[in-house]
Coordinates of C-alpha atoms and ligand atoms in Angstrom, one line a residue:
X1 CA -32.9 19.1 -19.3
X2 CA -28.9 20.3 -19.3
X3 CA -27.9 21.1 -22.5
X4 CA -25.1 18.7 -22.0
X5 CA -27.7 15.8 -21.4
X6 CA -29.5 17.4 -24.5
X7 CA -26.6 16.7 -26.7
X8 CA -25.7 13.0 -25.3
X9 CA -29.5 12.6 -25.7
X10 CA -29.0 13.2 -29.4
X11 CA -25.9 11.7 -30.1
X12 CA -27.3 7.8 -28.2
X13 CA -25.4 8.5 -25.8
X14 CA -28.1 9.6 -23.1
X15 CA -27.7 6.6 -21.0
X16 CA -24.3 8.2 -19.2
X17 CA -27.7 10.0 -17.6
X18 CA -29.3 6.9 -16.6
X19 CA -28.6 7.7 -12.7
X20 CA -28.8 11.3 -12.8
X21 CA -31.7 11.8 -10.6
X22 CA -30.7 9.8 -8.1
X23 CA -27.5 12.0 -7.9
X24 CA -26.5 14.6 -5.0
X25 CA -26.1 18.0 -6.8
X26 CA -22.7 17.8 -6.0
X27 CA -22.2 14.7 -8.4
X28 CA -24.4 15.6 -11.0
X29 CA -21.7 18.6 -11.2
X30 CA -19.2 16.1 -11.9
X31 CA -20.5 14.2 -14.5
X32 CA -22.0 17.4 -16.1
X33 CA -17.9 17.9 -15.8
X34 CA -16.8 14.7 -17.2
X35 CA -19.2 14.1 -20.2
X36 CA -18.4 18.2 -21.5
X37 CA -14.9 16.6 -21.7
X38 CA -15.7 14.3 -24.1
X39 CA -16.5 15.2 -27.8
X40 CA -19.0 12.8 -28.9
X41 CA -18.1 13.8 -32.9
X42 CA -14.7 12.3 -32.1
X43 CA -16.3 9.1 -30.3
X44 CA -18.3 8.0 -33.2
X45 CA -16.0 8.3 -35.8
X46 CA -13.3 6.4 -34.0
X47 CA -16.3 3.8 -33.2
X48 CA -16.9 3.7 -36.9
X49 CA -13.5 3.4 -38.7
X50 CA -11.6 1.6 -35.6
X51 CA -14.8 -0.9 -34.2
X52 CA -16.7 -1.4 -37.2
X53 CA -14.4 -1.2 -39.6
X54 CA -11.3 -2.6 -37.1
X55 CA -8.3 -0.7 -38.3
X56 CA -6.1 2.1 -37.0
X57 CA -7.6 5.5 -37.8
X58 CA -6.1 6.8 -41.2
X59 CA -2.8 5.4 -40.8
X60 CA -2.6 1.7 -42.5
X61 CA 0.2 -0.2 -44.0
X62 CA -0.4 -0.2 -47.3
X63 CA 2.6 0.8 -49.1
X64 CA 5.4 -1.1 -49.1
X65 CA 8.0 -1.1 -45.9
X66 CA 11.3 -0.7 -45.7
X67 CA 14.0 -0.4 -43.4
X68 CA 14.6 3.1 -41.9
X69 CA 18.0 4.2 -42.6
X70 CA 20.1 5.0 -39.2
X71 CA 22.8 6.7 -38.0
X72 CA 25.1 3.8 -36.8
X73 CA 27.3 3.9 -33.8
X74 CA 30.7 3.8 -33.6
X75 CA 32.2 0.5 -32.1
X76 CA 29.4 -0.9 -32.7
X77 CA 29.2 -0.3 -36.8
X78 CA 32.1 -0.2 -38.4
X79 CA 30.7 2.2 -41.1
X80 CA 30.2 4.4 -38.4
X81 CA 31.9 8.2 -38.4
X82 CA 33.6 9.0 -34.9
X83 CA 34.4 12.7 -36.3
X84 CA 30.6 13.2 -37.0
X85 CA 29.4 12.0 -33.2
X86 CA 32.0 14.6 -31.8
X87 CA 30.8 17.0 -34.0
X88 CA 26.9 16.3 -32.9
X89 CA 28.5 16.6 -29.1
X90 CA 29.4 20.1 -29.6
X91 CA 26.9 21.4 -31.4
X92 CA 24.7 19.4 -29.0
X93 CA 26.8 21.0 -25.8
X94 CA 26.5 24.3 -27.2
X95 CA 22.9 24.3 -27.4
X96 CA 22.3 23.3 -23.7
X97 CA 24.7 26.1 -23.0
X98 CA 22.2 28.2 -24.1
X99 CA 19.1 27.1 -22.4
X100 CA 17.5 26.1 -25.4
X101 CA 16.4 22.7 -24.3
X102 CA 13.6 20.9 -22.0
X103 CA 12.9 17.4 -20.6
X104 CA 9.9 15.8 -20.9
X105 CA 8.6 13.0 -19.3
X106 CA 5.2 11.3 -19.9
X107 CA 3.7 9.9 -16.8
X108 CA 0.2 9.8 -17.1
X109 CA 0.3 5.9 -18.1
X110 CA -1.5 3.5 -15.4
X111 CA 1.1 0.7 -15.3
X112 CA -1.1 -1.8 -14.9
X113 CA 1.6 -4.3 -15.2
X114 CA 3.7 -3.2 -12.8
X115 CA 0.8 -3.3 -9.7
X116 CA 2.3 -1.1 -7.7
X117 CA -0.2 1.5 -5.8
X118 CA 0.7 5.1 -6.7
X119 CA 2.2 7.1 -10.0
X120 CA 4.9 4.7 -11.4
X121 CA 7.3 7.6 -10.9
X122 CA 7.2 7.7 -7.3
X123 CA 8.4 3.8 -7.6
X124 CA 12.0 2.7 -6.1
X125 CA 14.7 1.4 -8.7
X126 CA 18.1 2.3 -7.8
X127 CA 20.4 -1.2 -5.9
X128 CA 21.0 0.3 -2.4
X129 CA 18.6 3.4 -2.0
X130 CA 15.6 2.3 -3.8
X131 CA 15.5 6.3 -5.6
X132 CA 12.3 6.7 -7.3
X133 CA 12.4 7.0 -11.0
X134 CA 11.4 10.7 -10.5
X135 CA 14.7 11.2 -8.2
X136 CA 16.9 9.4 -10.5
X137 CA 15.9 11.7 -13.7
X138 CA 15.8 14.8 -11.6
X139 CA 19.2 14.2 -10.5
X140 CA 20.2 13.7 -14.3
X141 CA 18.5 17.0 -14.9
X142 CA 20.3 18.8 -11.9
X143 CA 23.3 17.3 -13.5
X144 CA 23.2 18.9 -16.6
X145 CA 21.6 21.8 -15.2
X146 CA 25.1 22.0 -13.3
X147 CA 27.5 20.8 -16.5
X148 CA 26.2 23.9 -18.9
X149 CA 25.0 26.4 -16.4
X150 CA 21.7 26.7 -17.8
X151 CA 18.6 25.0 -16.0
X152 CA 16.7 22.4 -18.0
X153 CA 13.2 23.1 -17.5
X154 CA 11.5 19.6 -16.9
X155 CA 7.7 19.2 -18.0
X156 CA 6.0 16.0 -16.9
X157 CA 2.4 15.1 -18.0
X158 CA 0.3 13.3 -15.1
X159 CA -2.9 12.1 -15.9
X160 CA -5.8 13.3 -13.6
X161 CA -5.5 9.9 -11.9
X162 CA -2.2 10.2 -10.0
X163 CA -1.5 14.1 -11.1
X164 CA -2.0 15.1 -7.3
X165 CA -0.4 12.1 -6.0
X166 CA 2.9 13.3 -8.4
X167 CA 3.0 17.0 -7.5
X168 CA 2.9 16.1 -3.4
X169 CA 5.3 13.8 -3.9
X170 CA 8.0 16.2 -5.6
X171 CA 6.7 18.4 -2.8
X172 CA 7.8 16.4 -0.1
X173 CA 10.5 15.6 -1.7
X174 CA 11.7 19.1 -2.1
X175 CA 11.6 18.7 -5.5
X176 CA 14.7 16.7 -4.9
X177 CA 16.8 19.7 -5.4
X178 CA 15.5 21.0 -9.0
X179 CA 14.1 24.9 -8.4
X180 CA 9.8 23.9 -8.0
X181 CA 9.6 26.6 -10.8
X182 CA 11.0 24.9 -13.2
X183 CA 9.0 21.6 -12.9
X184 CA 6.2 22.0 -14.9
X185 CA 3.4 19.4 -14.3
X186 CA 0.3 18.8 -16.5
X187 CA -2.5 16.6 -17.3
X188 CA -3.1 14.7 -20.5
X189 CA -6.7 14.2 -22.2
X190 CA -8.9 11.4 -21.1
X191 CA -11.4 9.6 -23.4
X192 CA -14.0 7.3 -22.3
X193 CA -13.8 3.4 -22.8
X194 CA -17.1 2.1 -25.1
X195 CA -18.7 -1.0 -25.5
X196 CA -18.8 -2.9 -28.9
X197 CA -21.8 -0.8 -30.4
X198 CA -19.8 2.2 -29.2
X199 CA -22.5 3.0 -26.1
X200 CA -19.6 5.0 -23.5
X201 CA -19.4 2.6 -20.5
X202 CA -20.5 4.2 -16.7
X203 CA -17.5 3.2 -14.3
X204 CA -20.3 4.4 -11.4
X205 CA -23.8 5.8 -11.6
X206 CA -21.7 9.6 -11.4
X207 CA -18.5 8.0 -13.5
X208 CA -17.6 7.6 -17.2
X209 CA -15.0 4.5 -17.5
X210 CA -12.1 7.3 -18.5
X211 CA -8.4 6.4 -18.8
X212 CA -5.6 8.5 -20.4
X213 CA -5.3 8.8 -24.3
X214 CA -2.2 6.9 -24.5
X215 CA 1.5 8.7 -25.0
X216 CA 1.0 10.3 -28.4
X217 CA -1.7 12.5 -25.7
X218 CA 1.4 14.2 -24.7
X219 CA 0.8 16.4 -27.7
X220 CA -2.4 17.9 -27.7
X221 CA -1.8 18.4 -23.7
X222 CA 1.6 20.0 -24.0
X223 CA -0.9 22.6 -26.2
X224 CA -3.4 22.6 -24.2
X225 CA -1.9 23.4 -21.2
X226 CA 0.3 26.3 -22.3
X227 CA 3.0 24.4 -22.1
X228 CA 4.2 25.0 -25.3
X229 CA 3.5 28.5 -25.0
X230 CA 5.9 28.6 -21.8
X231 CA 8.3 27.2 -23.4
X232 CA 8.3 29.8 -26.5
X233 CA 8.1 32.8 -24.2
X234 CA 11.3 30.8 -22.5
X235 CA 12.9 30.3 -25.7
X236 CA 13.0 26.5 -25.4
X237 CA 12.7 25.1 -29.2
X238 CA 13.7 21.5 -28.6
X239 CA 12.1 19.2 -26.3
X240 CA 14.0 15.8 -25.2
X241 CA 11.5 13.1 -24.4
X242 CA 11.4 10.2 -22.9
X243 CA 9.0 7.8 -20.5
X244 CA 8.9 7.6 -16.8
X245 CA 9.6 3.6 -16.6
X246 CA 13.7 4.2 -18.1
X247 CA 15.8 4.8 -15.3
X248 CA 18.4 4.3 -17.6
X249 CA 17.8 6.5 -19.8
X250 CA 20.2 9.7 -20.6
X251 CA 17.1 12.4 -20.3
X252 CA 19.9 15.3 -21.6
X253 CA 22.0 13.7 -24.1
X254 CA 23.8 16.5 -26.1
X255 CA 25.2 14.0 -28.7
X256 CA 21.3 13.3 -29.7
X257 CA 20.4 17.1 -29.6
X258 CA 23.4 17.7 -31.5
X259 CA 22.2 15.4 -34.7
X260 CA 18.8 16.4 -34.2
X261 CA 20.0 20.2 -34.6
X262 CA 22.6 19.9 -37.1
X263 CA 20.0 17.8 -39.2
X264 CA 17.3 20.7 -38.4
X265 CA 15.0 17.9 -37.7
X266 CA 11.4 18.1 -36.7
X267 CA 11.7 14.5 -34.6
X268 CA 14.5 12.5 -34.0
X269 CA 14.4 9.2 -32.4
X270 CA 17.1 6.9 -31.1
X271 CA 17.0 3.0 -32.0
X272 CA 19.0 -0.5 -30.8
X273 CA 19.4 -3.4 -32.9
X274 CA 16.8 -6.1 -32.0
X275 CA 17.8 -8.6 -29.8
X276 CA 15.9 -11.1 -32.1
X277 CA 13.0 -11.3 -34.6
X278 CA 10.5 -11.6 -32.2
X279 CA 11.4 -9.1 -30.1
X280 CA 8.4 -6.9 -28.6
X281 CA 9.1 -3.5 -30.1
X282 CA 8.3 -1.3 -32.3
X283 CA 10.4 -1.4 -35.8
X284 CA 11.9 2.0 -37.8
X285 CA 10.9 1.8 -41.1
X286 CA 9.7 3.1 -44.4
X287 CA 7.1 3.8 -46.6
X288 CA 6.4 5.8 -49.3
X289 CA 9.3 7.9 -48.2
X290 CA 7.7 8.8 -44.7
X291 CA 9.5 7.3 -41.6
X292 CA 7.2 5.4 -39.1
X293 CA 7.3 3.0 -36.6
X294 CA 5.4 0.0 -37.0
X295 CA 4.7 -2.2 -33.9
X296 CA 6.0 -5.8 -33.7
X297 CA 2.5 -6.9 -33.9
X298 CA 1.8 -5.5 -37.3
X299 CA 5.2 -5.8 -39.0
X300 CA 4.3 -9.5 -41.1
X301 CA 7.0 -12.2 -39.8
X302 CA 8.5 -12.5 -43.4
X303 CA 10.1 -9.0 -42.6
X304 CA 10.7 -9.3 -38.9
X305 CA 12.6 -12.5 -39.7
X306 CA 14.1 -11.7 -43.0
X307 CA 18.1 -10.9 -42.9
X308 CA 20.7 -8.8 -44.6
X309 CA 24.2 -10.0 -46.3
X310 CA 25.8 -10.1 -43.3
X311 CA 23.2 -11.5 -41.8
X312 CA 22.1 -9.1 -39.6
X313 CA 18.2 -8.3 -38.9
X314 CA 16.7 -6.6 -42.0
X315 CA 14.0 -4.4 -40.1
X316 CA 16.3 -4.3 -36.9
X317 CA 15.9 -0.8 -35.7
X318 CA 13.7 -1.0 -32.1
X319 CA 12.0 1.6 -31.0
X320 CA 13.0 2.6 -27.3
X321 CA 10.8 5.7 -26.7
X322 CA 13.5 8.4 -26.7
X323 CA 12.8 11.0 -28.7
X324 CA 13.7 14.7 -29.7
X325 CA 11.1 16.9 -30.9
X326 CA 11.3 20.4 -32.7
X327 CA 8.7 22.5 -30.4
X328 CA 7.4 23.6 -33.8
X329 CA 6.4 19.7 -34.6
X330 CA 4.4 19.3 -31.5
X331 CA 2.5 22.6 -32.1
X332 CA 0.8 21.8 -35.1
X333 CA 0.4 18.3 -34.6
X334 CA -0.8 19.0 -31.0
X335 CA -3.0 22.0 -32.6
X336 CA -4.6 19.1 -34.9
X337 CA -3.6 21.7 -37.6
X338 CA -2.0 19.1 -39.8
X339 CA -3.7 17.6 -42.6
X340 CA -6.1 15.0 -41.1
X341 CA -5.7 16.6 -38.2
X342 CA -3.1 14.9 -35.0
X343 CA -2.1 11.8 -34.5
X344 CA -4.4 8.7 -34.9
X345 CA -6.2 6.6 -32.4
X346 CA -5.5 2.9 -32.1
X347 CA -7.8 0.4 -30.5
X348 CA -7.4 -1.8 -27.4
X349 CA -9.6 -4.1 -26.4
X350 CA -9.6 -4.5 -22.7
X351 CA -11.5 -5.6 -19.3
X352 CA -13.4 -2.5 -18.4
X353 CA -15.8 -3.1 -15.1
X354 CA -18.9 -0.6 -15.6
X355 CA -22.4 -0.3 -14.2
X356 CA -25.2 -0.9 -16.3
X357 CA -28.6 1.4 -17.3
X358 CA -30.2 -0.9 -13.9
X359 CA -27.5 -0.1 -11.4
X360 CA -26.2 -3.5 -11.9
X361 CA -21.8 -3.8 -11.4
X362 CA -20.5 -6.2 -14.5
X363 CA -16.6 -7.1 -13.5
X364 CA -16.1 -9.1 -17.0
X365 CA -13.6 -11.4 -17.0
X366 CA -12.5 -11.2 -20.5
X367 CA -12.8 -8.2 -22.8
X368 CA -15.6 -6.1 -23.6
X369 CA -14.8 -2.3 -24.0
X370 CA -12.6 -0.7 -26.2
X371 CA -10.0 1.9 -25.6
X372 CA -8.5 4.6 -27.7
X373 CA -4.7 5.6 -27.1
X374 CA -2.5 7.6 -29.9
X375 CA 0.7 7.2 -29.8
X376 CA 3.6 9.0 -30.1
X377 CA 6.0 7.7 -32.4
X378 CA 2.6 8.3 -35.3
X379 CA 4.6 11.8 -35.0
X380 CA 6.9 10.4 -37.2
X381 CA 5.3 10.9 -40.9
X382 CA 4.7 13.8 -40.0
X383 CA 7.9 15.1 -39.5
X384 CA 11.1 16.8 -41.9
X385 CA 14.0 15.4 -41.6
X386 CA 13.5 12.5 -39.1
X387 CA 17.1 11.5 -37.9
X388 CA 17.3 8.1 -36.2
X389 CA 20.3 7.2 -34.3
X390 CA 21.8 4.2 -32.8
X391 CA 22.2 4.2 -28.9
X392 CA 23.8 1.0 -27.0
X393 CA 21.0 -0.3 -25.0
X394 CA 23.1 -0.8 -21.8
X395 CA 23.1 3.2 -21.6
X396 CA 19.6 3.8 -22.3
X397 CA 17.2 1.5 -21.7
X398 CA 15.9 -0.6 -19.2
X399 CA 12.5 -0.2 -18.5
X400 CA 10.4 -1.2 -15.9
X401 CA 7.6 -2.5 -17.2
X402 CA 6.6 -5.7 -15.0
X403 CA 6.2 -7.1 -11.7
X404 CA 8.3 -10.1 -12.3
X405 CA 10.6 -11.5 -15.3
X406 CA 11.1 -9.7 -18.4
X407 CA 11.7 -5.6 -18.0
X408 CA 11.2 -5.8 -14.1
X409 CA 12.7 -3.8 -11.0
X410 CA 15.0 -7.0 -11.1
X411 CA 16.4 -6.5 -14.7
X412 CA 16.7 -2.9 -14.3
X413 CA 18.5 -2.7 -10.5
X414 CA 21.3 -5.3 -12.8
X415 CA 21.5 -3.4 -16.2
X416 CA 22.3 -0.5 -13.7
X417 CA 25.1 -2.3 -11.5
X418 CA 26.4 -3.7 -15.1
X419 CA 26.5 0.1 -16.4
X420 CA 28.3 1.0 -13.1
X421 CA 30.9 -2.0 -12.9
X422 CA 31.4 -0.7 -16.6
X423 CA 32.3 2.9 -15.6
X424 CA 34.2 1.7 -13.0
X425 CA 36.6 -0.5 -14.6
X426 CA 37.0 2.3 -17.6
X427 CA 38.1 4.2 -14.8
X428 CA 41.0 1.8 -13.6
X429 CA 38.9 -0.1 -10.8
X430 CA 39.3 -3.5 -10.0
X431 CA 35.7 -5.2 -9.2
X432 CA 34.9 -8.7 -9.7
X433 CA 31.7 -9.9 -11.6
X434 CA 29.9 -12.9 -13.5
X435 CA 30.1 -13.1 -17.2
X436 CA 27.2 -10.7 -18.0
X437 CA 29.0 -8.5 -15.8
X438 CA 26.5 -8.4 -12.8
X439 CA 29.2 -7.9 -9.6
X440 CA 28.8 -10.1 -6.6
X441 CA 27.3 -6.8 -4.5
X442 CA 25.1 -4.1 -4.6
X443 CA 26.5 -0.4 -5.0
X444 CA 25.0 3.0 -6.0
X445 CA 26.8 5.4 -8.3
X446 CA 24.3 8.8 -7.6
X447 CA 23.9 10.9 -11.5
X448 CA 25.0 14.1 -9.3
X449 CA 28.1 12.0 -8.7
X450 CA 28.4 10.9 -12.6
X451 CA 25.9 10.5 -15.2
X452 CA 28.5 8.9 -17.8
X453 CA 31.9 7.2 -18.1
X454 CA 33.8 9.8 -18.7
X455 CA 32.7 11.8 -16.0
X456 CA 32.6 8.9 -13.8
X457 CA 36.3 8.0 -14.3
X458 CA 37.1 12.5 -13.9
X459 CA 35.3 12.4 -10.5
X460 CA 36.6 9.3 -9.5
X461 CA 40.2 10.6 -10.1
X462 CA 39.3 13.9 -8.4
X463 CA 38.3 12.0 -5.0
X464 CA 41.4 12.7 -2.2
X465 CA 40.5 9.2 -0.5
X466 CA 39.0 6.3 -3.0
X467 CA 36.6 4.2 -1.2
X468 CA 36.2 0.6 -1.8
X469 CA 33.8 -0.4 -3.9
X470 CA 31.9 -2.9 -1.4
X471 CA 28.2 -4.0 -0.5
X472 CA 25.9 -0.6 0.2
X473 CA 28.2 2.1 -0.8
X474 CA 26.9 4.9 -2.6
X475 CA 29.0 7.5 -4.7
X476 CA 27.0 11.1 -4.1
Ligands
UTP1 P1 3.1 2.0 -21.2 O1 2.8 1.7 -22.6 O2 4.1 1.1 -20.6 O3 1.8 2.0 -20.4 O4 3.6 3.5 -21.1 P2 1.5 2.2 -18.8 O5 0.1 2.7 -18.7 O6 2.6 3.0 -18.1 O7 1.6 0.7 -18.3 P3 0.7 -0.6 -18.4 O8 0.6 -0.8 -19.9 O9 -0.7 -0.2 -17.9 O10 1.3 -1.6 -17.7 C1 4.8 3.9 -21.6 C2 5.0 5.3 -21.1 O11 4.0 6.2 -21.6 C3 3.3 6.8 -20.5 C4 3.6 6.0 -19.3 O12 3.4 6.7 -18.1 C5 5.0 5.5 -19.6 O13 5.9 6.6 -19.3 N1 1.9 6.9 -20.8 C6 1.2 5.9 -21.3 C7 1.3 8.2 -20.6 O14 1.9 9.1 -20.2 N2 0.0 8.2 -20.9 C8 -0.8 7.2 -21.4 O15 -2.0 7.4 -21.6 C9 -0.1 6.0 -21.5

């Protein structure tokens, strides 16, 4: 017997060998190479604390929560300090001029939601030319590559189940324009799905049930991959993170790397105000003098609901998955070298089809396996100096979560014409639209054109011959 059959024999695990004889040598290989992935030692502890004793892997709220504080925005706060946001701009402008700075995007989720056959990345967003998420950020990187004449090195984390559907898509792409060496693709870890006593569950006779190990992954991978060793050797110390379903997103935003830096911050995190209590994301708070995000899920309605003097949302600081992270923070988190080691495991319970001891295909139609994801914002205790600022949602977020309704292609191709009706009128321009601002046409402002107002309204008066805004054009 294979040692590693050996060691799943010992560990009750042995059955993810039920099929092995009937294998071709070429798939017992595979599964020799899938189960030495997995370390077993990990597995039954998270079956124990998160399955039999149902909780979230030492993380729990048990202190008491209060808001996180923020850094408010101005003209939308009127505490808020204009001087100080210039001041972050420059200092955040400087630091791109000197190349310190990489994008990060994870991709390695399976957007199940969405349904759409292929990496999520590769999906078309933009009004008129359907651009693909990927093009859309890679042009905002080329952008900024071109405003501080320094190129942004771009990582993105694949999983193993679209990674080499990803890389041949930049590559017939051309890597729309971004030099191929400074796209850096990698995978992130995989861990198996397990039944409710914690036996691993067999996708196929030669097939664990794997699936990536959620966002807060991006860690450990960024480590294990070298990544973070390129990046030192490059002299890259902050990363600027964000998810591959945000078109909207401003991937190089020097104001945020500018309070990050001047704050010397380990993670910094941008937040909106809640639309209202019940909204579905994750909350800034605190406890025990630790920031953290708690999801809406968890955070008890009394709080979600509860409201301020002026009647604003107590706990109103969403979570939008944009981040800044010290390369330092990721290291030792990502090295499990912090106390406790990295970032915890949380628990979904999901539909996993499998394949039983017999040979027998189970398609369950409601849950029986469980999955283990981290996540990324449980970076956040962990960090000095966590600096949270307020963003205006119109000019970061719209993510494309669904098929239909809520956070679909649909709301994201309007919360982009509404942000480029916007630039347009704060350049001068005449364009008609309803009351949420949604113009009666479809037009295409490219981020190599203008990635922001004020650049918008600087190229715009730079053109020799304005074009009407009409139906199908696109500003490149
Ligand atoms: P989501 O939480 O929306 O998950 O990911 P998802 O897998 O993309 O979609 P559903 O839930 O199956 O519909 C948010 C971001 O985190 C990335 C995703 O690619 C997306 O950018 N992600 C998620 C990873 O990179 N790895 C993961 O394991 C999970």
């Amino acid at each position: 017997m294979t040692d590693i059959r050996k060691y799943y024999e010992e560990r009750g695990q042995g059955h993810v060998f039920a099929h092995y004889h009937h294998l071709t040598d070429h798939q017992k290989k595979e599964l020799e190479g899938q189960a030495a992935q997995i370390d077993l030692d990990e597995i039954s502890a998270l079956v124990s604390t998160l399955i039999r004793a149902s909780g979230t892997a030492h993380s729990s709220l048990t202190g008491e929560l209060a808001p996180a504080d923020y850094i408010p925005m101005p003209g939308h706060c009127e505490t808020a300090d204009p001087g100080l946001w210039k001041e972050a701009t420059k200092r955040g402008e400087a630091a791109l001029r000197t190349g310190r700075v990489a994008a990060f995007t994870v991709a390695g989720g399976q957007g199940t939601r969405l349904g759409f056959d292929g990496p999520k990345g590769t999906y078309g967003v933009t009004p008129v030319l359907k651009k693909s998420l990927f093009q859309v950020f890679a042009e905002k990187i080329l952008a900024a590559t071109r405003i501080y004449g320094r190129p942004v090195p771009w990582y993105i984390m694949t999983s193993i189940l679209n990674h080499e559907d990803t890389v041949a898509f930049f590559e017939s792409n051309d890597f729309f324009g971004l030099s191929r060496d400074r796209v850096h693709f990698f995978t992130q870890g995989l861990m198996p799905a397990v039944d409710a006593d914690g036996k691993i569950l067999m996708a196929d006779r030669d097939q664990i049930a794997l699936s990536p190990d959620g966002h807060g992954g991006a860690l450990r991978a960024l480590v294990r991959s070298g990544s973070i060793r390129q990046m030192e050797a490059d002299g890259i110390d902050t990363i600027s993170y964000f998810q591959v379903d945000n078109p909207l997103v401003r991937c190089i935003d020097p104001t945020f790397i500018g309070f990050h830096l001047m704050n010397q911050s380990d993670l910094s995190s941008k937040m909106v105000p809640k639309a209202y209590p019940e909204e579905k994301v994750g909350v800034f708070c605190q406890q025990d003098g630790k920031a953290l995000v708690v999801e809406y899920s968890d955070l008890p309605e009394s709080l979600s609901t509860e409201r301020d003097e002026a009647g604003e949302l107590r706990f109103r600081s969403g979570s939008i998955a944009i981040h800044v992270f010290n390369r330092e923070l990721v290291s030792r988190l990502g090295s499990g070298n912090e106390e406790g080691a990295g970032l915890p495991f949380h628990l979904a319970h999901k539909k996993v089809p499998f394949i039983d001891e017999a040979g027998v295909r189970h398609e369950p139609g409601s849950p029986n396996g469980y999955k283990f994801e981290m996540f990324v914002f449980d970076a956040l205790p962990f960090a000095r100096n966590p600096v949270i600022i307020e963003t205006a949602r119109e000019d970061d977020f719209s993510p494309v979560k669904n098929a239909e309704g809520i956070d679909s292609a649909q709301t994201c191709r309007d919360d982009q014409l509404r942000q480029f009706v916007r630039w347009a009128r704060a350049a001068g321009i005449e364009i008609q639209s309803d009351e949420s601002g949604l113009p009666p046409f479809a037009f295409e402002i490219s981020p190599l054109f203008a990635d922001t107002a004020a650049r918008f309204r600087h190229a715009w008066d730079a053109l020799p011959h304005k074009p009407q805004l009409t139906e199908g054009l696109v500003l490149v």
